[in-house]
Coordinates of C-alpha atoms and ligand atoms in Angstrom, one line a residue:
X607 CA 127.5 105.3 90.8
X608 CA 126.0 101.9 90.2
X609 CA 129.2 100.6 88.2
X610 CA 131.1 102.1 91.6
X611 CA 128.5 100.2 93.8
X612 CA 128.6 97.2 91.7
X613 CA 131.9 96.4 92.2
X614 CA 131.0 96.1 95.9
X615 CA 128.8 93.0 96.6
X616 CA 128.2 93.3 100.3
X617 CA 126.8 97.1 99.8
X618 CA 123.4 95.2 98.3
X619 CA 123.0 92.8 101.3
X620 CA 120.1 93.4 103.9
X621 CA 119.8 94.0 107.5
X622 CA 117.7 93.7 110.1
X623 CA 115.1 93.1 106.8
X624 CA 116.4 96.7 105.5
X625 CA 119.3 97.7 102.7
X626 CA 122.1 97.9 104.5
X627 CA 123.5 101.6 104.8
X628 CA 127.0 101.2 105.5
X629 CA 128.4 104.5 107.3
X630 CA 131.3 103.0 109.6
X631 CA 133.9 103.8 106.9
X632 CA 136.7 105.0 109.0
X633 CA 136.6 101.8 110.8
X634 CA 136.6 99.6 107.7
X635 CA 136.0 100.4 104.1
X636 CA 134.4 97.6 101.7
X637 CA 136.3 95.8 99.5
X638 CA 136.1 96.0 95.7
X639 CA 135.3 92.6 93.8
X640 CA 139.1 93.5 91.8
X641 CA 141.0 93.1 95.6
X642 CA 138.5 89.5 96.9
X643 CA 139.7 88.4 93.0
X644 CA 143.7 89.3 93.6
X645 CA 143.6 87.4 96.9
X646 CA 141.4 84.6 95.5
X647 CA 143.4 84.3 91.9
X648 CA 146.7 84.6 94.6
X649 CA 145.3 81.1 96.6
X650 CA 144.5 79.5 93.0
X651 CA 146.9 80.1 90.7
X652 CA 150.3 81.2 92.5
X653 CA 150.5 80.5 96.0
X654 CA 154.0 80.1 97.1
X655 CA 156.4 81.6 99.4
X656 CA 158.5 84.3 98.5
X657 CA 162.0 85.0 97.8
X658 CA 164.7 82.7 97.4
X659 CA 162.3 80.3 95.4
X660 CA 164.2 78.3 92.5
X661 CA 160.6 77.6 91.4
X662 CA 158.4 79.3 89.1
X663 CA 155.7 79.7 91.4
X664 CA 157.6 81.3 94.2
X665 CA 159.4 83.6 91.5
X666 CA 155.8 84.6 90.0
X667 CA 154.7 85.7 93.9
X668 CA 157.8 87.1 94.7
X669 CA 157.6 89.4 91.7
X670 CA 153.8 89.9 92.3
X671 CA 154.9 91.1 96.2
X672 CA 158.0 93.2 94.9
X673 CA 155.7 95.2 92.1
X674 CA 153.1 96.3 95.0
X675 CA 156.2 97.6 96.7
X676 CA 157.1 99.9 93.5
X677 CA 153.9 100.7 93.0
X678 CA 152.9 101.9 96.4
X679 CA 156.3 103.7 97.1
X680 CA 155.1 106.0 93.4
X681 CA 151.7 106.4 95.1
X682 CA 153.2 108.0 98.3
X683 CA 156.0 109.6 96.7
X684 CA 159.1 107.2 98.3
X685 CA 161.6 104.9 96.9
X686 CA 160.7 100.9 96.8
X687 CA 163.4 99.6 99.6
X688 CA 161.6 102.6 101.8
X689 CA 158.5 100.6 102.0
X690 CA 158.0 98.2 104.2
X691 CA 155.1 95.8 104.8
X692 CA 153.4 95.5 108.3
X693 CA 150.2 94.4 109.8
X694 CA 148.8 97.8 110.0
X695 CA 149.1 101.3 111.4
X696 CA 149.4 100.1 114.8
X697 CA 152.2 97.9 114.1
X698 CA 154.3 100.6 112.0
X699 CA 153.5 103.3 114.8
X700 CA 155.4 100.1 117.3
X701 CA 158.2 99.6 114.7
X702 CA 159.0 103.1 114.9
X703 CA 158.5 102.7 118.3
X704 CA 160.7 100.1 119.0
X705 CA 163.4 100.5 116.2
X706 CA 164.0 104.4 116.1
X707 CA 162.6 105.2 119.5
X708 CA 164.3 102.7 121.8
X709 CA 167.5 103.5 120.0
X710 CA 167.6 106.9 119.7
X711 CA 165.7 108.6 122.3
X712 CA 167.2 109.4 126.0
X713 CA 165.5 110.8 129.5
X714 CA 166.8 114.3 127.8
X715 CA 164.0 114.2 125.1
X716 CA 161.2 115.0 124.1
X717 CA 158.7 114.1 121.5
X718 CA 155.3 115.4 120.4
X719 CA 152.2 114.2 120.4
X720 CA 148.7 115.7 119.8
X721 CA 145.4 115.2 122.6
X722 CA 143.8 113.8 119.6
X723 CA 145.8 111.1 118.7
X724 CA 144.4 107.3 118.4
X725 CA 145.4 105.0 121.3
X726 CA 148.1 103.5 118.2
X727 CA 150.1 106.6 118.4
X728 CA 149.8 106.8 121.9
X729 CA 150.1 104.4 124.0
X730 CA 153.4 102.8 122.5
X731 CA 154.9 106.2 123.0
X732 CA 153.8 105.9 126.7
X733 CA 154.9 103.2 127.3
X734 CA 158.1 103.5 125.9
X735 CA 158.4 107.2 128.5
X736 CA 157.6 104.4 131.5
X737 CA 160.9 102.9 130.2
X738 CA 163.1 105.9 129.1
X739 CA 162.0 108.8 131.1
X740 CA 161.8 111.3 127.9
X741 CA 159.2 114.1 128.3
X742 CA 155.6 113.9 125.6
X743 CA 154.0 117.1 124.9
X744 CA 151.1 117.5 123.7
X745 CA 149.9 119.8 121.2
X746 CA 146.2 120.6 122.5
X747 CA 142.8 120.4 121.1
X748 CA 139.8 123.1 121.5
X749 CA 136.4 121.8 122.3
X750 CA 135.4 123.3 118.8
X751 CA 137.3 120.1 117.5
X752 CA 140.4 121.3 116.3
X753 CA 144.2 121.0 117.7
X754 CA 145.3 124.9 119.1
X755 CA 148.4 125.4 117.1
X756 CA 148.9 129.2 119.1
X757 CA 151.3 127.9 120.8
X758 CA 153.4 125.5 118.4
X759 CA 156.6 126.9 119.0
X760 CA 156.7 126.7 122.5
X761 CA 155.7 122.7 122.4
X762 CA 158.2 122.1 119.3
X763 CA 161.3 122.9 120.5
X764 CA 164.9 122.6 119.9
X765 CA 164.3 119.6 122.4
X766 CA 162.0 117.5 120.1
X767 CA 163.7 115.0 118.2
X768 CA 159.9 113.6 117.3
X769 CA 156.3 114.6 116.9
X770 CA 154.2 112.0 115.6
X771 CA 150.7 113.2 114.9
X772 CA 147.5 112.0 112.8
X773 CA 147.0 113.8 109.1
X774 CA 143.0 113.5 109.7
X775 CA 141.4 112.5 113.2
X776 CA 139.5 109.2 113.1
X777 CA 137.0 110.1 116.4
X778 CA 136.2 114.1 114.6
X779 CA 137.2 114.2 110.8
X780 CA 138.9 116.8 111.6
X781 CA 142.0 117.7 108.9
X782 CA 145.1 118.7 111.1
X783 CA 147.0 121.6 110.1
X784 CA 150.0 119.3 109.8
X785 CA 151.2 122.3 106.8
X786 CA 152.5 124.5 109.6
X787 CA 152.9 121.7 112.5
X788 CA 155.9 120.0 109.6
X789 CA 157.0 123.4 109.1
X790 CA 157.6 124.1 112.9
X791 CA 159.6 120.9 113.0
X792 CA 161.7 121.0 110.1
X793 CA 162.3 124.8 112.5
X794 CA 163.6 122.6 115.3
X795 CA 165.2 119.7 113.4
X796 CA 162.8 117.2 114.8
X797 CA 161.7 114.6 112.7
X798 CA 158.0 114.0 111.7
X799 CA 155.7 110.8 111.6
X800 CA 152.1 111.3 110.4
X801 CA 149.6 108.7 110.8
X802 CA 147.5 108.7 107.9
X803 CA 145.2 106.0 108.6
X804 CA 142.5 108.2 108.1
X805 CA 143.8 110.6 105.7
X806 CA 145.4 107.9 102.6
X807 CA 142.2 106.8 101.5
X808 CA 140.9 110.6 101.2
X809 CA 143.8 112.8 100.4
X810 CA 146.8 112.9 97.7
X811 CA 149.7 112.2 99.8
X812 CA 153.5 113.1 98.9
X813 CA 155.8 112.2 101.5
X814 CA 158.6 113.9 99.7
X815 CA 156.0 117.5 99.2
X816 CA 155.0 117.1 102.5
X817 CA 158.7 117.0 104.0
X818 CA 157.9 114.0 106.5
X819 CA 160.4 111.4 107.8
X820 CA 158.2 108.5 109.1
X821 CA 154.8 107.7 107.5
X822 CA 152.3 105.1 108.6
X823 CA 148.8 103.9 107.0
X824 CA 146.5 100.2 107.3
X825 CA 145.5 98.4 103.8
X826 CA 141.7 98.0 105.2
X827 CA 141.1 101.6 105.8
X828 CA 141.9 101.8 101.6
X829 CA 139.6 99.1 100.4
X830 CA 142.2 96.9 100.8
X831 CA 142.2 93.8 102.9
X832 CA 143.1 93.6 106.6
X833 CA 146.3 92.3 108.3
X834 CA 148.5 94.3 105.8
X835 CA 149.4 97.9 106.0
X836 CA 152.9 100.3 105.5
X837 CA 155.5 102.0 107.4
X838 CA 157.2 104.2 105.2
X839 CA 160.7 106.0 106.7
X840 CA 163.4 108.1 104.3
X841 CA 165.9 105.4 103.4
X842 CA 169.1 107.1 106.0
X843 CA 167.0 107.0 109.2
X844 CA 165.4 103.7 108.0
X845 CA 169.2 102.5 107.7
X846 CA 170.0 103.6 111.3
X847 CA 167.0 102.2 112.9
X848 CA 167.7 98.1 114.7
X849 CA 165.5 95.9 113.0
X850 CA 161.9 95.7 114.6
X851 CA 161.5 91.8 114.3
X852 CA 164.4 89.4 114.4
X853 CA 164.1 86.0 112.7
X854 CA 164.1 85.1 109.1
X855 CA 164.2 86.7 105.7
X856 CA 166.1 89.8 107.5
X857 CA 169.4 88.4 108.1
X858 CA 172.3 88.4 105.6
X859 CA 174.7 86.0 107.4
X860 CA 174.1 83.7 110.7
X861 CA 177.2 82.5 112.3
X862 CA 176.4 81.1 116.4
X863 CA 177.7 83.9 118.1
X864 CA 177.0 86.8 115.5
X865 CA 174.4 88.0 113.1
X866 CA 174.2 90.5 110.2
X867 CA 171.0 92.2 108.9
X868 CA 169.7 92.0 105.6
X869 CA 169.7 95.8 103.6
X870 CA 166.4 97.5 103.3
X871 CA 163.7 96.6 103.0
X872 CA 164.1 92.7 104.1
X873 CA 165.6 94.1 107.6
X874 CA 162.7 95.4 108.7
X875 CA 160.2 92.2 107.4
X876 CA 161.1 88.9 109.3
X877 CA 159.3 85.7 108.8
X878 CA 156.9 84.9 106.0
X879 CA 155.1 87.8 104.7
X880 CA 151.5 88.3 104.2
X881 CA 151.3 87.6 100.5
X882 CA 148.0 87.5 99.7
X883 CA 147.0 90.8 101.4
X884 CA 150.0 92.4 100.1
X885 CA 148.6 92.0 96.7
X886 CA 145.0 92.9 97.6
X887 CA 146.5 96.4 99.0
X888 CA 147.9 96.4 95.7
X889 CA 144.5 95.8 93.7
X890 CA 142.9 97.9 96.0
X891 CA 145.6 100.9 95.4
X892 CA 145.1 100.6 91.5
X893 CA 141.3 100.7 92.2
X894 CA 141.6 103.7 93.9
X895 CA 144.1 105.2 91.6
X896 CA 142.0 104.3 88.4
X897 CA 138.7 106.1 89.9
X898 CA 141.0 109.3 90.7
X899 CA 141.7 110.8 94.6
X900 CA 140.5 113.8 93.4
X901 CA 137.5 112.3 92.1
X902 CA 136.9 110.4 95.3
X903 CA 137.8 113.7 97.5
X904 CA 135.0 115.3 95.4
X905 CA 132.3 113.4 95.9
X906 CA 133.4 112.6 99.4
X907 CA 133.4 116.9 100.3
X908 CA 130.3 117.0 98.7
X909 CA 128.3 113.9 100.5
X910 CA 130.3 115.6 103.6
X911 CA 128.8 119.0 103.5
X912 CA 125.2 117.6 102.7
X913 CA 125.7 114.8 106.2
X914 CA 126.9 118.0 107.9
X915 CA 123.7 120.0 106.9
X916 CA 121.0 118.0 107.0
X917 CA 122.7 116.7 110.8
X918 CA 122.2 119.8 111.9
X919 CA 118.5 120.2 111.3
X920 CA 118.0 116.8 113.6
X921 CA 116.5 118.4 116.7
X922 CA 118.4 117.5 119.7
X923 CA 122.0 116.9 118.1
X924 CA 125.3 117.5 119.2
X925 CA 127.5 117.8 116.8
X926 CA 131.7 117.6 117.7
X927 CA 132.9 117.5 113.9
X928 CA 134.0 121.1 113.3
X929 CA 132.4 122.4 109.8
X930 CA 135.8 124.2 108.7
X931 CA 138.9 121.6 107.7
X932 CA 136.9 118.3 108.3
X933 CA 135.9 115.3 105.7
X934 CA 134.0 112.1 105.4
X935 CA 133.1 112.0 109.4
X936 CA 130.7 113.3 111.4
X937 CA 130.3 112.6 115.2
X938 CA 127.4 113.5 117.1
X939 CA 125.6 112.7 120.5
X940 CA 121.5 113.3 121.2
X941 CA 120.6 115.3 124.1
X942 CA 120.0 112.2 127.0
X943 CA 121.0 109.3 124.6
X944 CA 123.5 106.9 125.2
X945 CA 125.4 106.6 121.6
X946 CA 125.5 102.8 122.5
X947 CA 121.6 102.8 122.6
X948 CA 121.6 105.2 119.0
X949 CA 123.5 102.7 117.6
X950 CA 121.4 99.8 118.2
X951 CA 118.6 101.8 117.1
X952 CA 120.5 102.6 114.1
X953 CA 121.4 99.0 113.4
X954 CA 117.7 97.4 113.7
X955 CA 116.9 100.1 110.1
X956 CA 120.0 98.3 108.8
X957 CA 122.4 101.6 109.3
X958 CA 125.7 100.9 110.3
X959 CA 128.0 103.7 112.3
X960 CA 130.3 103.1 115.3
X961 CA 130.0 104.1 119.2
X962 CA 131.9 104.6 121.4
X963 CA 135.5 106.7 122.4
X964 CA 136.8 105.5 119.0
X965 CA 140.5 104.5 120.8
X966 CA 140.8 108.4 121.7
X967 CA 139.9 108.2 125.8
X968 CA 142.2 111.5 125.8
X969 CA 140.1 113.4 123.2
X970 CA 136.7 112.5 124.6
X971 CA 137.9 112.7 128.0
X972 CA 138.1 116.8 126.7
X973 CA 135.1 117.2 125.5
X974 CA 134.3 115.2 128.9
X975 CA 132.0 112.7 127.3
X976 CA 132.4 109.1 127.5
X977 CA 131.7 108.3 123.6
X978 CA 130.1 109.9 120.7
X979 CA 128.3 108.6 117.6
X980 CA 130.0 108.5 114.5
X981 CA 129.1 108.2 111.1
X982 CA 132.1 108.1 108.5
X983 CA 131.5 108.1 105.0
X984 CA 132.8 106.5 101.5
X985 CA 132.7 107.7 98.0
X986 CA 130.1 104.5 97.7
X987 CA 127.7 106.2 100.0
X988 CA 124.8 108.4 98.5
X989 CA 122.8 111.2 99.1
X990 CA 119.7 108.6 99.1
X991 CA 121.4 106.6 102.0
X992 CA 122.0 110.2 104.0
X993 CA 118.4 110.6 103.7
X994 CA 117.4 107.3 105.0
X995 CA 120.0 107.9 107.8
X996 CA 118.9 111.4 108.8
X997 CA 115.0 110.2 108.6
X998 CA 116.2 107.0 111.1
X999 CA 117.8 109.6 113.4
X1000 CA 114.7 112.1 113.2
X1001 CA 112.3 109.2 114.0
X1002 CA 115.0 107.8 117.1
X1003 CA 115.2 111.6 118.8
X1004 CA 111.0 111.2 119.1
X1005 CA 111.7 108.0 121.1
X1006 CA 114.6 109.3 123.4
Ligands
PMP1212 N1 145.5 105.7 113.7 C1 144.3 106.2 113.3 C2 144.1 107.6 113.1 C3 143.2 105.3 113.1 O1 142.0 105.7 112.7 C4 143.5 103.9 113.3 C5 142.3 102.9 113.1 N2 141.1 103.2 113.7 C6 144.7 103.5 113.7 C7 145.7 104.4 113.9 C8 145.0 102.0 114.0 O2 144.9 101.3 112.8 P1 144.9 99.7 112.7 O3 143.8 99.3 113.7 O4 144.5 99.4 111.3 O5 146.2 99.3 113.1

């Protein structure tokens, strides 16, 4: 565990006069000295732009960017040209928006969302209805946390030609049961994006196993660095799709009254890339990949289980994570606390968690609470620091 926590600088730093006890994982994770050195050694020794370089420097960053491609499309089971960089989940969730959606969907439609999705894989669908007229349904959620998949074949129909749901929720933890919610799809011929901002960093993922079409997931949410992250599509549909951005780098020939776009995966990424974080996501992905998923799920389930019982025994908690199919979060409320107010409480012992309605106003709006407390956690975290955050919360409740 110390080599682990060695390797991230920030997790020995102070607040408020009090080791910091970082538990607002599924916001941001911390980032391993190996990706600050890839981004710093980028800046230092290679810094160029990419592609078409007759330069050694910009053919030493162009490989650097093209090997992160390979070596993120074997991590989630693709093929290279399937890959493309973005800025984040919330910019693949638009591209697919934009480039598959305002193409291919008509006021006959229908797509499928869940009640528990993150305003990223909602709203662009929304707004996209406002402009097409095609019908969202929802697949719904039980107060006990979890989505009510009863009814799936009567809300994936014949009719969908999308549902685009979250692998893990980011306001709950909770794991969806996307097994059966793919297979109910595949029933119907719709095809099937799944968010995994929340999931990539915690579970194995095989797009290919799976049987998915459109996958999305940020680089900071994987101990990598912000402003990068993937949209991953099966190379056909990603060949139908109109290009997302429109500019440089994803044209093949400009004449003044016609254009041609480049082939995948250079249609989909106009303009100057983000180099430097492309090859932190890439440092950060081998970091990962060297410790083990299964090693991290381990130790995440069991820091998990012992948050989740040692919560309960907090007098005057709430707890909204369900125990059954959940990992690495758990969001609570105390009985006439404002969560805001907990987690200024929480930050003056030098605890860090989030507060709020965690971009899910539909999901809380359910449970009919305006926010919850939520404390997310990483395979970094110890039992020590659970301690210190369930004495902080123990000694808060007497105040409230
Ligand atoms: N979906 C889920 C499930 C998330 O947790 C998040 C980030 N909180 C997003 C989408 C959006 O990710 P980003 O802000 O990195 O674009």
């Amino acid at each position: 565990m110390d080599s682990i926590r060695n390797q991230f600088p920030i997790l020995a730093t102070t607040v408020n006069k009090n080791p910091l006890i970082y538990l607002d994982n599924a916001a941001s994770t911390q980032k391993p000295l190996v990706v600050v050195d890839s981004i710093s050694e980028y800046y230092r020794n290679y810094n160029s732009n990419i592609h078409r370089g007759a330069h050694y420097l910009a053919n030493i960053a162009t490989e650097k960017y093209e090997n992160v491609r390979t070596q993120l499309a074997s991590f989630i089971g693709g093929q290279s040209h399937e890959i493309i960089f973005t800025s984040g989940t919330t910019q693949s969730v638009n591209l697919l928006m934009q480039s598959w959606g305002r193409k291919f969907l008509t006021s006959a439609d229908e797509i499928v969302l869940s009640e528990m999705e993150h305003h990223a894989n909602l709203v662009p669908w929304i707004a996209l209805q406002d402009e097409i007229g095609f019908k969202i349904n929802y697949i719904p959620m039980m107060t006990s946390g979890q989505l009510d998949i009863s009814s799936l074949d009567q809300i994936i129909t014949l009719k969908t030609k999308l549902v685009s749901i979250a692998y893990i929720s980011n306001a709950l933890g909770t794991i969806h049961p996307v097994a059966q919610i793919i297979a109910q799809s595949k029933l119907c011929s719709a095809l099937v994006h799944l968010d995994c901002a929340q999931a990539i960093q915690h579970i194995s993922i095989d797009v290919r196993a799976l049987g998915i079409d459109f996958l999305s997931f940020s680089s900071h949410k994987i101990y990598g660095p912000m402003g990068v992250g993937v949209f991953w599509g099966k190379e056909d549909l990603l060949k139908e799709m109109n290009p997302y951005l429109y500019g440089g780098e994803m044209i093949k020939e400009v004449f003044l009254d016609k254009v041609t776009f480049n082939e995948l995966p250079y249609k989909f990424e106009a303009g100057t890339p983000n180099v430097a974080d492309v090859l932190g996501l890439g440092a950060a992905v081998k970091y990962i990949e060297d410790i083990g998923l299964q090693n991290i799920k381990q130790i995440e389930d069991e820091l998990h289980s012992y948050l989740m019982l040692e919560i309960e025994k907090v007098d005057k908690i709430i707890i909204y994570t369900p125990k059954e199919n959940s990992t690495a979060v758990v969001s609570f409320n105390i009985e006439g606390a404002h969560p805001y107010d907990i987690g200024q409480l929480l930050d003056a012992k030098g605890i860090a968690i989030r507060t709020g309605h965690h971009c899910c106003q539909p999901l809380m709006r359910k449970l009919g609470l305006e926010g919850t407390c939520r404390a997310s956690l990483s395979f970094y975290n110890t039992k020590e620091e659970i301690d210190s955050f369930i004495a902080a919360l123990k000694s808060i409740v007497k105040l409230v």
